[in-house]
Short mmCIF file of N, CA and C and ligand atoms in Angstrom, two decimals:
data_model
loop_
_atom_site.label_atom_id
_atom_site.label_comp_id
_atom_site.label_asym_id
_atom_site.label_seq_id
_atom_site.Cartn_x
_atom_site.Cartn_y
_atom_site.Cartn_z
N UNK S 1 158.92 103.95 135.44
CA UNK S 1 160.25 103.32 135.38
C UNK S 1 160.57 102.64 136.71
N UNK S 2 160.21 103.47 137.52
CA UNK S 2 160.75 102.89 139.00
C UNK S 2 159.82 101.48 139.74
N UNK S 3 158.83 101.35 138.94
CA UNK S 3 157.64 100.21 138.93
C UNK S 3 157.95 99.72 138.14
N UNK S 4 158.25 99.31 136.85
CA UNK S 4 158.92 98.33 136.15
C UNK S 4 160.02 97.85 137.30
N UNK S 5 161.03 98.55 137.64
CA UNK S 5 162.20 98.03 137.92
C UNK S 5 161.87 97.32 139.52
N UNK S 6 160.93 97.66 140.25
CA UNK S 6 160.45 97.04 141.35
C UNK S 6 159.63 95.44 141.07
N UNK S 7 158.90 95.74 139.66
CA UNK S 7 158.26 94.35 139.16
C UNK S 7 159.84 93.64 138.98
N UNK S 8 160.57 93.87 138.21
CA UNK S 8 161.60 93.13 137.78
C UNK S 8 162.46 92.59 138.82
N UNK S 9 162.74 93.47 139.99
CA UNK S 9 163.48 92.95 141.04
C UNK S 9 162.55 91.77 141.58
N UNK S 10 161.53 91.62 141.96
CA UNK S 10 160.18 90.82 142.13
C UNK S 10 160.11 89.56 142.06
N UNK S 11 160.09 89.82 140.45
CA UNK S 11 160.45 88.66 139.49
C UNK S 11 161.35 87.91 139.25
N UNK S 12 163.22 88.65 139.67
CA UNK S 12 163.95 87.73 139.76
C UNK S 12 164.19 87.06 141.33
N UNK S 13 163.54 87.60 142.34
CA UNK S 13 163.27 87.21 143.58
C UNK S 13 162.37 86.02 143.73
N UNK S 14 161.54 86.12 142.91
CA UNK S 14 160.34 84.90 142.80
C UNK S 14 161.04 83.83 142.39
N UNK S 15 161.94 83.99 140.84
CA UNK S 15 162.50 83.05 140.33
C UNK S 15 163.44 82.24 140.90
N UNK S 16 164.13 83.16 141.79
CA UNK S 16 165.30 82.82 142.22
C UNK S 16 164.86 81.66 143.86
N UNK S 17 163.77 82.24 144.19
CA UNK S 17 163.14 81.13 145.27
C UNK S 17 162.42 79.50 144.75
N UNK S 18 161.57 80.46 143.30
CA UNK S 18 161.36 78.84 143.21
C UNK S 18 162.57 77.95 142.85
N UNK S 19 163.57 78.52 142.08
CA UNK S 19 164.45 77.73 141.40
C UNK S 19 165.82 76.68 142.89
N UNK S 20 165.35 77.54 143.32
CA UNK S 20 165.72 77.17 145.09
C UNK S 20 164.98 75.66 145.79
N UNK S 21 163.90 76.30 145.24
CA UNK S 21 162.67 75.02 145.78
C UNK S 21 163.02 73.61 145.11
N UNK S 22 163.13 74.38 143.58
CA UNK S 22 163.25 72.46 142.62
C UNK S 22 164.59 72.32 142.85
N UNK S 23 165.57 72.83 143.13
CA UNK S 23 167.08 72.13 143.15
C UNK S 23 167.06 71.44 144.65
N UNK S 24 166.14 71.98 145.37
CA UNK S 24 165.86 71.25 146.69
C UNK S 24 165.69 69.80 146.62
N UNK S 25 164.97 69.52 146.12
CA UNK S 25 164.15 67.60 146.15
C UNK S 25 165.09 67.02 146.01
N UNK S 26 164.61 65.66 146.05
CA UNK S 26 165.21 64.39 146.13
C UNK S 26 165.70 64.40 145.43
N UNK S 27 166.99 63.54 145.27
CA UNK S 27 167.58 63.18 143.92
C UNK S 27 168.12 61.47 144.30
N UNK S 28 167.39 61.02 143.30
CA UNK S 28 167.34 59.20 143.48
C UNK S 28 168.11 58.64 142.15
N UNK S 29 169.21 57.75 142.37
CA UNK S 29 169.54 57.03 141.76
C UNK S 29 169.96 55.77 141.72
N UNK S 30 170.47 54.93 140.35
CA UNK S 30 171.14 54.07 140.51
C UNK S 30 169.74 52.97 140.90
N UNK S 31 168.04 52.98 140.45
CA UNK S 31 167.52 52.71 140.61
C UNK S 31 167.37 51.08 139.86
N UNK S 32 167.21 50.15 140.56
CA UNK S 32 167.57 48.91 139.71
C UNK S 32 166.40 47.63 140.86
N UNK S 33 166.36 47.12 140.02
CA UNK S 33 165.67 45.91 140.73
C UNK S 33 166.04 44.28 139.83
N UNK S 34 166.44 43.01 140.79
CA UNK S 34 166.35 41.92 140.79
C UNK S 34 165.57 41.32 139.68
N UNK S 35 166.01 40.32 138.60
CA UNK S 35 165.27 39.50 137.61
C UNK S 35 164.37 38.61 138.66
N UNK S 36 163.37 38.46 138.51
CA UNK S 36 162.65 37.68 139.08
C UNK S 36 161.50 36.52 138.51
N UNK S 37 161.04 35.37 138.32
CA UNK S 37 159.27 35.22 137.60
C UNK S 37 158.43 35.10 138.32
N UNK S 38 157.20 35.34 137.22
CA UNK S 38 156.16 35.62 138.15
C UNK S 38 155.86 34.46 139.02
N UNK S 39 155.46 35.34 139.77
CA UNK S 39 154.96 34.35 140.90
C UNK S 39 155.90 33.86 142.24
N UNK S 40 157.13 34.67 141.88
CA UNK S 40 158.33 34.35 143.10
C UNK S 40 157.95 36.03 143.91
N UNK S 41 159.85 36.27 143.95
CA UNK S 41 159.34 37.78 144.75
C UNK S 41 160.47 38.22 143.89
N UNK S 42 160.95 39.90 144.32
CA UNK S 42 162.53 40.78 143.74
C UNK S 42 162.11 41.90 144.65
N UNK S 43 163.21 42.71 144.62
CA UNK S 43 163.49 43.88 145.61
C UNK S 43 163.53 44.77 144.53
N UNK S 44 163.27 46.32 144.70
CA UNK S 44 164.24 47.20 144.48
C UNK S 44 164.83 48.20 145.09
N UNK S 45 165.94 48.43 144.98
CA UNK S 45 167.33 49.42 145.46
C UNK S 45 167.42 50.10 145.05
N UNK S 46 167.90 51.23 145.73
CA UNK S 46 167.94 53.01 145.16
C UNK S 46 168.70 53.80 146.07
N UNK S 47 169.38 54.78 145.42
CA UNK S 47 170.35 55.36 146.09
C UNK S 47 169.44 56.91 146.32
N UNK S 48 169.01 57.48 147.80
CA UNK S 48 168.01 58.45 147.75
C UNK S 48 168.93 59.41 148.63
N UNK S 49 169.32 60.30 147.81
CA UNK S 49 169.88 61.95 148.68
C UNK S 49 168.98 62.77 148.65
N UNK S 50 169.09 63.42 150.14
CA UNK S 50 168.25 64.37 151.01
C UNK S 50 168.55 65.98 151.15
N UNK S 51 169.01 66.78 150.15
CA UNK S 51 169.39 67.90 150.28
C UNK S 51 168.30 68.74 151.30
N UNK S 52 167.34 68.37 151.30
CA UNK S 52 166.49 69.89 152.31
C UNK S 52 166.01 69.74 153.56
N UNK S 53 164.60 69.27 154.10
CA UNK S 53 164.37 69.12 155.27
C UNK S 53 164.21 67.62 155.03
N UNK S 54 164.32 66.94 156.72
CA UNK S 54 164.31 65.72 157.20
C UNK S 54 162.75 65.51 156.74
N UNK S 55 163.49 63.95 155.79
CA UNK S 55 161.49 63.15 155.34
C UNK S 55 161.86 61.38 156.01
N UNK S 56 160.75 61.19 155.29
CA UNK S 56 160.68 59.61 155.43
C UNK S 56 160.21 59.09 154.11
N UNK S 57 160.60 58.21 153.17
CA UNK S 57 159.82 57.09 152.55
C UNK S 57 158.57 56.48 153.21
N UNK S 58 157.48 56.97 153.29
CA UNK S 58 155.97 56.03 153.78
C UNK S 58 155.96 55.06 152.91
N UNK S 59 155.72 55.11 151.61
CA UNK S 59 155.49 54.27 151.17
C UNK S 59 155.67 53.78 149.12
N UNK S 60 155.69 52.89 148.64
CA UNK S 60 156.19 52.86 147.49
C UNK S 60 155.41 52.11 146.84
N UNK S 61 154.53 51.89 145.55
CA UNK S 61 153.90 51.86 144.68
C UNK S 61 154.08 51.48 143.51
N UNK S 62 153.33 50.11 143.05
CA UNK S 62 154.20 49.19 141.84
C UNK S 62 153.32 48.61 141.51
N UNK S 63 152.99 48.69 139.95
CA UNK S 63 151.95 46.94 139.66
C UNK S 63 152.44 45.93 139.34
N UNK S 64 153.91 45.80 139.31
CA UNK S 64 154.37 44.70 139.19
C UNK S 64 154.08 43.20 139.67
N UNK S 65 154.05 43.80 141.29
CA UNK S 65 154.04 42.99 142.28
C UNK S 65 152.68 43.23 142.78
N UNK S 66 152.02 41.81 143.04
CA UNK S 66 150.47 42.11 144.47
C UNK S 66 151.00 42.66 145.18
N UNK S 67 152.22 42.24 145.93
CA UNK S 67 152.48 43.63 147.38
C UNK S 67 153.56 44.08 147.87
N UNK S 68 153.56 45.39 148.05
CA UNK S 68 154.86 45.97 147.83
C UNK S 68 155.33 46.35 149.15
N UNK S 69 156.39 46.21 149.96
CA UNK S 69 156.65 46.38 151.35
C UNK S 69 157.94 47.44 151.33
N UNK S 70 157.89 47.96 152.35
CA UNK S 70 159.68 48.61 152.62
C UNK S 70 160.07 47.67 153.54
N UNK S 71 161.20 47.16 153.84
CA UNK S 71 161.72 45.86 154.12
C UNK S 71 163.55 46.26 154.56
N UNK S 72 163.81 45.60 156.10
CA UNK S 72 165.03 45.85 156.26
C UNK S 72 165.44 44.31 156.64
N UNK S 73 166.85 43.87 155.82
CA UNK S 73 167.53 42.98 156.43
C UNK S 73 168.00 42.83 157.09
N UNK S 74 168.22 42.21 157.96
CA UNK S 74 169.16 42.06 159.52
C UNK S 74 169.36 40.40 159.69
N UNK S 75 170.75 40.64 160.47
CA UNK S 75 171.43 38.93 160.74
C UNK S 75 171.00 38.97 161.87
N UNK S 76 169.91 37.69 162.58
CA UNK S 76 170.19 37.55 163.60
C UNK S 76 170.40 35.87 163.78
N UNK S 77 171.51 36.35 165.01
CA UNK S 77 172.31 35.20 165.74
C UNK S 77 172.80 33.93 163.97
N UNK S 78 173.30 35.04 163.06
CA UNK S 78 173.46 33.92 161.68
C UNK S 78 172.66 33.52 160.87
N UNK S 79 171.64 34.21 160.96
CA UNK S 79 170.21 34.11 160.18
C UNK S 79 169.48 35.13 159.62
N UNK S 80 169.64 35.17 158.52
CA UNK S 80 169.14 36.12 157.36
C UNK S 80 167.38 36.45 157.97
N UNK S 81 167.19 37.81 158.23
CA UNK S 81 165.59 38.00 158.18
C UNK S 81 165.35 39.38 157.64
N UNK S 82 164.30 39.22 157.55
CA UNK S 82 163.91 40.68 156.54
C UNK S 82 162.63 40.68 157.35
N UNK S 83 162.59 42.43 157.90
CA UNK S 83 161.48 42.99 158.42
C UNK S 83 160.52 43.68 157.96
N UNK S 84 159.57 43.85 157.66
CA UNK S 84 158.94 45.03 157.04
C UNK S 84 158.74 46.69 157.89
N UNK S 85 158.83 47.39 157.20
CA UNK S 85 159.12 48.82 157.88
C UNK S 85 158.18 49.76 157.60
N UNK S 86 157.65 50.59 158.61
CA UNK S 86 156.57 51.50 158.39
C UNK S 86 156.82 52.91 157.74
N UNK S 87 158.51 52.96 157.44
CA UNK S 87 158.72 54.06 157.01
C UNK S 87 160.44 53.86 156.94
N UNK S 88 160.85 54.77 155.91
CA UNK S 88 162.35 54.36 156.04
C UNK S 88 162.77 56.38 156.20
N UNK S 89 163.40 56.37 157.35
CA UNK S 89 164.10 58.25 157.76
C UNK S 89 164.67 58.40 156.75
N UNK S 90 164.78 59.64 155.88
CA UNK S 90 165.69 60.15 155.12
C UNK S 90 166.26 61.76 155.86
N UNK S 91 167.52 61.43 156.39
CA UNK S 91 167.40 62.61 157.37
C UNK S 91 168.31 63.31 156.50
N UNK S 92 168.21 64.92 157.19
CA UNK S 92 168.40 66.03 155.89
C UNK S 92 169.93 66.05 155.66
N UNK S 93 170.19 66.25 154.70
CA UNK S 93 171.69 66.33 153.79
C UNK S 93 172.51 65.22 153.76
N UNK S 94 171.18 64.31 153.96
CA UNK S 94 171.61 62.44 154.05
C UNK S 94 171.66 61.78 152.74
N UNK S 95 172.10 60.69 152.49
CA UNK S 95 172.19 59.46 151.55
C UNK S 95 171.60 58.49 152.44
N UNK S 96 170.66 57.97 151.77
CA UNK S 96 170.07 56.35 152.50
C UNK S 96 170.30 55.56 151.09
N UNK S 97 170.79 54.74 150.98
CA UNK S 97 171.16 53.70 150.07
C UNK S 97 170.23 52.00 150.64
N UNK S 98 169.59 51.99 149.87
CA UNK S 98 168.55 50.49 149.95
C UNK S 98 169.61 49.81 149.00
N UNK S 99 170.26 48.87 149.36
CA UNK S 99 170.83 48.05 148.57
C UNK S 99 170.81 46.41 149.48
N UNK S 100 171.29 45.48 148.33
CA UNK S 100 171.40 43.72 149.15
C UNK S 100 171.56 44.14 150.11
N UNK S 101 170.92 43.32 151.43
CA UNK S 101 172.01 43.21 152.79
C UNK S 101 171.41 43.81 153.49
N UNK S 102 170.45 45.06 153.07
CA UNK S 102 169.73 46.35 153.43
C UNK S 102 168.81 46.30 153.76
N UNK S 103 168.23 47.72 153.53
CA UNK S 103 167.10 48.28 153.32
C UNK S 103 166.42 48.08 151.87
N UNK S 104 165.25 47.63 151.49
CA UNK S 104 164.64 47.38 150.09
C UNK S 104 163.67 47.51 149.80
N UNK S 105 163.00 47.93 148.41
CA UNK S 105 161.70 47.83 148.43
C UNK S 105 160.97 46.19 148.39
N UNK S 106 160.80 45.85 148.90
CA UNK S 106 160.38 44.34 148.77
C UNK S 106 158.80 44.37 147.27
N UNK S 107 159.43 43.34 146.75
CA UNK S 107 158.11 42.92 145.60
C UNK S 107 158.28 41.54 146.05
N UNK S 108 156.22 41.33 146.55
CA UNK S 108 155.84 39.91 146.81
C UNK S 108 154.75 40.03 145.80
N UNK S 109 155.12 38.02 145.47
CA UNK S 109 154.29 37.84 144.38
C UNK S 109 154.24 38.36 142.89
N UNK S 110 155.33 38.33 141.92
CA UNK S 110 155.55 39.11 140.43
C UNK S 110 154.23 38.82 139.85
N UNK S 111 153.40 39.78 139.35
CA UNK S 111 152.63 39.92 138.32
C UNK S 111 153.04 39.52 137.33
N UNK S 112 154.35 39.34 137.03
CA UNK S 112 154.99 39.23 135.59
C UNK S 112 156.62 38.85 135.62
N UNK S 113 156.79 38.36 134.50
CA UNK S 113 158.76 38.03 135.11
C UNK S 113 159.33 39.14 134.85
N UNK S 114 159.94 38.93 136.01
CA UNK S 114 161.28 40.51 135.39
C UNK S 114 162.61 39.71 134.54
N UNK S 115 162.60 40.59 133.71
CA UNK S 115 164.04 40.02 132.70
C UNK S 115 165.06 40.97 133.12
N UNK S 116 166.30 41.04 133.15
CA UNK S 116 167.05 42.00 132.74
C UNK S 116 167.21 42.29 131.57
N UNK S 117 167.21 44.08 131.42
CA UNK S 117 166.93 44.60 130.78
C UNK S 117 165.48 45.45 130.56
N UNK S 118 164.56 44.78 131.20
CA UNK S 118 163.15 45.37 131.61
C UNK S 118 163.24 46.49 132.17
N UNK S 119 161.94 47.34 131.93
CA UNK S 119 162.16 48.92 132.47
C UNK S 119 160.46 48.36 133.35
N UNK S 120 160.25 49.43 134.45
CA UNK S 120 158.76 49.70 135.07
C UNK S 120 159.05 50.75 135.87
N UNK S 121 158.03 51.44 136.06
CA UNK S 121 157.82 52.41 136.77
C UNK S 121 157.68 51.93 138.13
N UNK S 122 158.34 52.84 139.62
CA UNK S 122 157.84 52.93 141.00
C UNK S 122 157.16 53.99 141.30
N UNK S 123 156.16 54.19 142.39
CA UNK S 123 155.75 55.60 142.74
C UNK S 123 156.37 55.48 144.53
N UNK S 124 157.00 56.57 144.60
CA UNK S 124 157.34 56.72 146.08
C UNK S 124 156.62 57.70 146.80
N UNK S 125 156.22 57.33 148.30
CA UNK S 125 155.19 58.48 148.54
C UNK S 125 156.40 59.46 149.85
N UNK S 126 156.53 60.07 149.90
CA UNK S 126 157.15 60.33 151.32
C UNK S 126 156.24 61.28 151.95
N UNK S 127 156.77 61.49 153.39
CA UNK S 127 155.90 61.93 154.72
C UNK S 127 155.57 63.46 154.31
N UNK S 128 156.49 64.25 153.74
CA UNK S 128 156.39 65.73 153.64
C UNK S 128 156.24 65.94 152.13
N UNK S 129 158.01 65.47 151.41
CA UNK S 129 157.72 65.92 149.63
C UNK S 129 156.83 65.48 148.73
N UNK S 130 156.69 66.02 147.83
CA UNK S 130 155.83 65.43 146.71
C UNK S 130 156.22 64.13 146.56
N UNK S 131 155.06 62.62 145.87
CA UNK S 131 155.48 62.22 145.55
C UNK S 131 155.84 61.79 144.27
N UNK S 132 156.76 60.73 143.64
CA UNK S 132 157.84 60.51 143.02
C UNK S 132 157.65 59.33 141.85
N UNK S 133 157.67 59.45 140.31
CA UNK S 133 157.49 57.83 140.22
C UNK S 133 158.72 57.76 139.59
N UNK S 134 159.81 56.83 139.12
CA UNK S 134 161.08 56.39 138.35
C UNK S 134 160.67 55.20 138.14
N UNK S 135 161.90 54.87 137.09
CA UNK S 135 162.06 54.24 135.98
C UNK S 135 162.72 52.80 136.87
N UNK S 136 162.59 51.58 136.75
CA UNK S 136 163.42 50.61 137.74
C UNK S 136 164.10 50.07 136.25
N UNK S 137 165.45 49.83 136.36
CA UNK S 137 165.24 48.79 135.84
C UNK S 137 165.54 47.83 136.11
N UNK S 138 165.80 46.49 135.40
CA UNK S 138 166.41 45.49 136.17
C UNK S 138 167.13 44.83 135.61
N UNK S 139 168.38 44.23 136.81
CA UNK S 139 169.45 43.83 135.92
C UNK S 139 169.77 43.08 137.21
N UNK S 140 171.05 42.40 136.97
CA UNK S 140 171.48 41.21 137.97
C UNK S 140 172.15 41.77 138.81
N UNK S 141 172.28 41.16 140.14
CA UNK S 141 172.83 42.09 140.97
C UNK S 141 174.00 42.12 140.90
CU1 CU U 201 162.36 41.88 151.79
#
């Protein structure tokens, strides 16, 4: 009896850590990307909260596009430029929001036109968590 009840305490100890672990991760939304045709470019934007330890976005993954960049906008001196980025911080119990104006996933070169209304998959890799694939879809900004 007293070994049953030691397995059982155990067991809801185990449970209760992993269930700890998955409410941990990322939670990404509001995932959308730009109509585009092939052969131009489109972004996509995502709203990424950080409940656990400090990560980074390395990198993001698409066949949409020949090549897929992380990409930050900045005005300089009145002039629209977009950088490419080796990593975007997601620091812990943060919101990083990639939206216009922003931070983005850059798509160069469409494999294919995006319509609105179109669905595709992204894969996100980050520095520490597992990585991630979602649903984009796309619609006008
Ligand atoms: Cu860009």
């Amino acid at each position: 009896m007293k070994r049953s009840l030691t397995t059982l305490v155990v067991f809801i100890f185990v449970s209760l850590a992993l269930s700890a672990c998955v409410s941990k991760s990322f939670t990404v939304t509001n995932v959308w990307a730009r109509p585009g045709l092939s052969g131009s470019n489109s972004a996509i934007y995502m709203t990424i909260n950080n409940p656990s330890q400090a990560d980074a976005l390395v990198e993001a993954r698409c066949d949409v596009a020949a090549t897929v960049e992380l990409h930050m906008t900045t005005m300089e001196s009145g002039v629209m430029k977009m950088q490419a980025q080796d990593s975007i911080a997601l620091p812990v119990n943060g919101q990083v929001k990639l939206e216009p104006g922003g931070l983005h996933v850059m798509l160069i070169n469409l494999r294919r036109d995006l319509k609105a209304g179109d669905q595709f998959p992204v894969t996100l890799r980050f520095q520490h968590a597992q990585e991630m694939t979602l649903q984009v879809q796309v619609k006008e900004p």
